Structure formats: C-alpha cells, structure tokens
Amino acid sequence: MVSIKDIAKKAGVSISTVSYALNGSSKVTEETSSRILAIAQEMNYIPNAAARTLKKRESKILGVFLTDFKGDVYGDLLDGMKETANSQGYDLIVCSGKQSHRMLPERMIDGAVILDHTFTSEELLEYAARSHKIVVLDRELKHKNINQVLLDNKAGATLATEYLIERGHKKIYIVTGPAGSFDSIQRMKAVKQIQDRVHDIEWIEIEGNFKKSGGEKAADQIIQQYTEPAAVFCLNDEMAIGLCDRIADTSLVIGEHIHLIGFDNIELTRYMQPRLATIDYSKRKWGALAAEQLIKLISGEPVENERIYVSLVKGDSVGKGAHSFTPYV
Amino acid sequence: MVSIKDIAKKAGVSISTVSYALNGSSKVTEETSSRILAIAQEMNYIPNAAARTLKKRESKILGVFLTDFKGDVYGDLLDGMKETANSQGYDLIVCSGKQSHRMLPERMIDGAVILDHTFTSEELLEYAARSHKIVVLDRELKHKNINQVLLDNKAGATLATEYLIERGHKKIYIVTGPAGSFDSIQRMKAVKQIQDRVHDIEWIEIEGNFKKSGGEKAADQIIQQYTEPAAVFCLNDEMAIGLCDRIADTSLVIGEHIHLIGFDNIELTRYMQPRLATIDYSKRKWGALAAEQLIKLISGEPVENERIYVSLVKGDSVGKGAHSFTPYV
DNA sequence: TTGTAAGCGTTATCAA
DNA sequence: TTGATAACGCTTACAA
C-alpha cells in the first residue's frame, strides 16, 4: 500500500508538502504541487479513509437505517436521499439490523437517518446526547441533535377515511399497524377524531402488523363476519395487498363487496385489479429532505422539524356504498 | 469523546492493559479486567472504528454495490447477504452510485459484492490487482481476488423459450436487455442455440433495456405489427410488466393474443392478471452465497466460482398456441 | 501480569 | 513555500 510517506520519499519532499499538494492547498507552488501529483498518480496512490476519518473526525458518510431491505417503499426514498447527499459531498450507505447500529456511535458515519423501529427512542437519545446527529422518519423525538421529517399521517388517514364515508359506506373496518408503531398510532388518531364526529357508522378495529400477513388475517375475520358490503381502511398498502389476496380466494369482489383503501401508494398498487385507492406522498422528496436536514444538523445550521404532505389516490377498489345518496360533507 | 487513554488514567493502568481488557485477552487478571470494564462502562466508552480499522487494517464491513435502489430484485438478495455476513462477524452496507466506489480502494470495507454496471470490468480488475476482494454477480471476470456467483442464465432462457415452443407458438419475439448487459448476452446465447435447432419458427428480436420503458416500446412495435397471436420472451420481468401495461390499452389480451414470459420472478408478477410466466431462482440464496464467497476470499480460503440454479414458473400469461397439437419435445 | 513504545496513514501546527 | 513533528485512538511486539 502506497502512502504519502512513499510519495514524499520519491518526490524528495516532506509528507506535509505531499498532503498539502494532494489537498490542493495554495501553500505549495504550482510547480512542486504538480510534480507531486504526477508521482502520486504514477504510484497509484489512493488515500486511506480510516486515517483521514481518524484525523479529521469526520467521514463524509451518511447512514440510513432500515428495518429490513424488503420494503417496497424504499427505492425512491433512498434515491432522493442519495442525490441530495452526493450533491453536498456526502456518501450514503444503507444499513439494516441490530449489529449495524454501532456505525453511528463508533463514528463510522457522520450522521444517521432512522426509519427503523429496531432503534429504541432511548437509544437514539443516548446517541444524540453523545452529540451524534440524527434525523428520524418514524417517530417524534425532541433533542437539539435530532430532527424530524415526518409524513402527515393525520391528513392522510383523514383523507382516506372521509373518502370511504363520502362513497356512502356505513360499516368500516380499520386494520392497524403493529402495537407500538408511530405511523399506526398517528393514523389511528385521525380516524378516531372522525369517529367522534360521525356517528351513524359501524367501526370495527382489527390489529394488523403492516405486513401482508396482517392483511390476510384481517381478511379472514372480515370474510367470516360478512353479511353485507363493508369498507376497509388498511393503514398501509402491504396489508391491503394481503387482504386482496385472501379475498380473491372467495366469491367476494373488491370494489363491490369489500371496499378497500390503503396508505403509501407503493408501486405494486398500480398493477392491482382493481386499482387500489390509497394515500400518496413523494418518497423521493421525503428522502431528499431528510438528507438535507441531516447535513444541516451536521454543519451546525439551525433546523426546524419538517412535514411531508400527502394526497388521495382514488381507485376502483372503493365502489359506491348503499348510502352514497347521502354523502358526508 | 472518551478514549482508552481516559480509561487508563481513571483506572490507574496503562493503555495497553485497557486495550487487552477490552478485547478480552487472557493476559490481564480477571480482577483488573473487570475493574477496567466497569470503568469503561461507567464512562460510556465506545471504541472508535476509524482508529481500529487503521491499526488492524480491516473494518469487518462488507459492501454491496447496486446500480440503483429501485430494483425489485434486491430485497431478498440483500437479506440473504446480510444474514450470512452478520453470522460471520461482518456488517453489511449497501452503496449505489459512482461516488461510492471509493469505499473499496480507500479500504473502508473489507470486500465488495458487485451487482452494478457502473463499475467497469477494468476498474474491478484494478481493485483486484490492489488485492481487494470482490464477488461479481453481473459478469464473468477471472482473477484470483475475484469470485463469481452467477445465475444460470442459459438454463433459464432455455426453459423459457422451450416453454413457449411447447405451448405451440410459432412466432416468437425476444425483447433483450441493454446492449452490454451480461445477463442479456447470456440469455440470448441460449435463445440462439434453440434458434439454430428449431427452424419452423419466426423469431423477431427487439432491443430492450431491462426497464419498464423497454417493454412499453416493444409492445408498441408488436401491436403495430400484429396480425396473428404471437409469443414474447422478455428477458426480464420488468420489461414484461411494461409490455403488459401497454397491451392493456389495446383490445389484445395477454394469454390469448400475446403470450408472454419473463425472467426473475419478481414479487410483482404474482399480482398480475393473468399470472406472468417467468423464471425463478432463490434471491436469498444468491445473496447468502455471494457473502459467503466474499468472506472466504477475505480469509484466504480457496473458492470456486458458483452458479445459482433456476426453474420455470408457469402462468396463464402463456396460453396454448395454434400449433400446440404438435408439441416440441 | 502489566507497562513502554512504536506505528497504522493522515492532517495541521509551528518553525524554519 | 516547505519541513519537523505532534496528534487522532487504537493494537501489539517487546520489555519489565
């Protein structure tokens, strides 16, 4: 491995001169600088990241932490993050799993974006207390080293629920996320506000898990209880897909007997028959904003918590209900 | 930031004793060791990765490089890789984009898995020459520091093509990948072998790009030329999906007028109407094997190139052709 | 069993 | 404009 020491020897200068030349400092003459650069090139010199990180106390790397690599939500989110990070001179790495948490406290990365419930909030606060910079996408956390970029869950859940009501449905199932999930809790809050306001509707809550299996289990219950058309708000698309799968095995038809809306507008929903109604938001923007906030945090700029806006995507998975002649306004 | 120096001072021992204790060496007495450990705990000590990496000349991190984060193929592949890596004491990070290439030569990671055509083969050989360890998933490359874990593309393409022929189709479109793609070239080789063998079939090749847009463009051509039912082998599922999208806008029906098979068996195909016929392989196993081979390479164990086997997934996207009464055997 | 000290490859301060 | 030199935080001979 060739180091600046080797270059210095070959060029007949000191290592500090080499370092300056390599870093484009104006302290060395154009002449020596270009001579050193040429030698470095010739010797196939490549700097050592660990040494640089150790000395400079920064790696210029941002880490994103995901619960797993499977989620369909992530593609655009990560691309948005990468683009922003790269444009500001940072590299982005994606990590998953308990083992990888160490990257942050061990200072392998300069900051972290969290979309991963395997981090407890206490853990994150601990890192923040050690002055590590963090952007959370999946919870609320107040600390000067932590910034939030959250979905407008409440607006989304309100849009979805009101859409079902507007379409004349009077029996509405809500399939929730797993118990502790922030997104699920937020979305449920919005649903409950509507429940308090609108009284002529039968509400049935089913605990889900944000995974396909949760939708399948919910479907089983709904099928078993089926007496008349009903609407279902799955708090994410993946469960809606699981639910569809299971319904497809019966004589019930989505959009006719079961009226379904999801949340996330993942790619797959576009290919469902009928098209799944859902809540959309720009995943790319979400990622870009998260990276931007993190970099600001790192450079000590002041940051405000941010919010990602959502919109309703209509779809034939929600048909007209028996009571659509008395629309809710 | 608390370092072993601080611990040493507080414990009244030397830094080397602290280091030994922290690393569980049997060179220090149980007594001092536990005292040191307690102090470290109390001081919230966390080791510095850069320093350790610099000194030990290894990071215990494996990198995977992907062309982009969007691909639908990656979830299980990465999970398989992560699982194997973690079980062997390595962390896994996922990188994408030209900028991130430096991770390997700058020794941030101990080795790389490549599924990313933004790396040229020359570039990879250069890294290998610098003794960096690499596993390639998307090309053939011969070097003692490079190992291949490749799909059995030829077997897959043969299965797919023969399936179309068996079902009695006499006019077969092939939609290829982008010009330089290794997978595309390999798959085409298998197709061409069949072309040489089976003569009563009309073959039409369309250049694609392995993306949805390629399938859409191919569809346009096929629709325009349409006179009688035809079969199409899209060299990957994504193009098959794009093709379906476009066909859906016409009066032609998949499985009746257009008989379609893809390659990859991505998640989405299961939700298509009708089910897309395709070629399946275990993405999880692929990832696991890649990680395993990379770790062997790093530890200096001998490795052989590996192959991932594939199988045919039938689907109603391929109906019977007019000539199915004379099956090809 | 513990301590001393060298060194991993950089950056950066201070003198020359 | 350049050079000596001291860190950065850690591991690991070798000495005590």
mmCIF file of C-alpha atoms in Angstrom, chain B residues 24 44 54 60 80 86 90 156 188 199 213 221 226 228 239 245 258 262 269 280:
data_model
loop_
_atom_site.group_PDB
_atom_site.id
_atom_site.type_symbol
_atom_site.label_atom_id
_atom_site.label_comp_id
_atom_site.label_asym_id
_atom_site.label_seq_id
_atom_site.Cartn_x
_atom_site.Cartn_y
_atom_site.Cartn_z
ATOM 1 C CA GLY B 24 -10.993 -9.990 26.437
ATOM 2 C CA ASN B 44 -19.754 5.306 28.410
ATOM 3 C CA LEU B 54 -6.485 1.999 10.634
ATOM 4 C CA LYS B 60 -15.191 -6.073 9.254
ATOM 5 C CA GLY B 80 -29.645 -13.238 2.414
ATOM 6 C CA ASN B 86 -23.686 -10.978 10.259
ATOM 7 C CA TYR B 90 -19.260 -8.838 9.338
ATOM 8 C CA GLY B 156 -33.326 -20.101 -17.583
ATOM 9 C CA MET B 188 -29.565 -14.543 -25.833
ATOM 10 C CA HIS B 199 -36.469 -23.975 -37.748
ATOM 11 C CA SER B 213 -39.886 1.543 -20.753
ATOM 12 C CA GLN B 221 -43.833 -2.460 -32.153
ATOM 13 C CA TYR B 226 -49.966 -7.567 -35.067
ATOM 14 C CA GLU B 228 -51.984 -13.150 -35.507
ATOM 15 C CA MET B 239 -39.964 -5.256 -19.278
ATOM 16 C CA ASP B 245 -49.225 -2.122 -19.318
ATOM 17 C CA ILE B 258 -49.975 -12.125 -26.793
ATOM 18 C CA GLY B 262 -40.442 -13.031 -18.283
ATOM 19 C CA THR B 269 -45.556 -10.800 -11.119
ATOM 20 C CA ASP B 280 -37.466 -18.232 -10.762
#
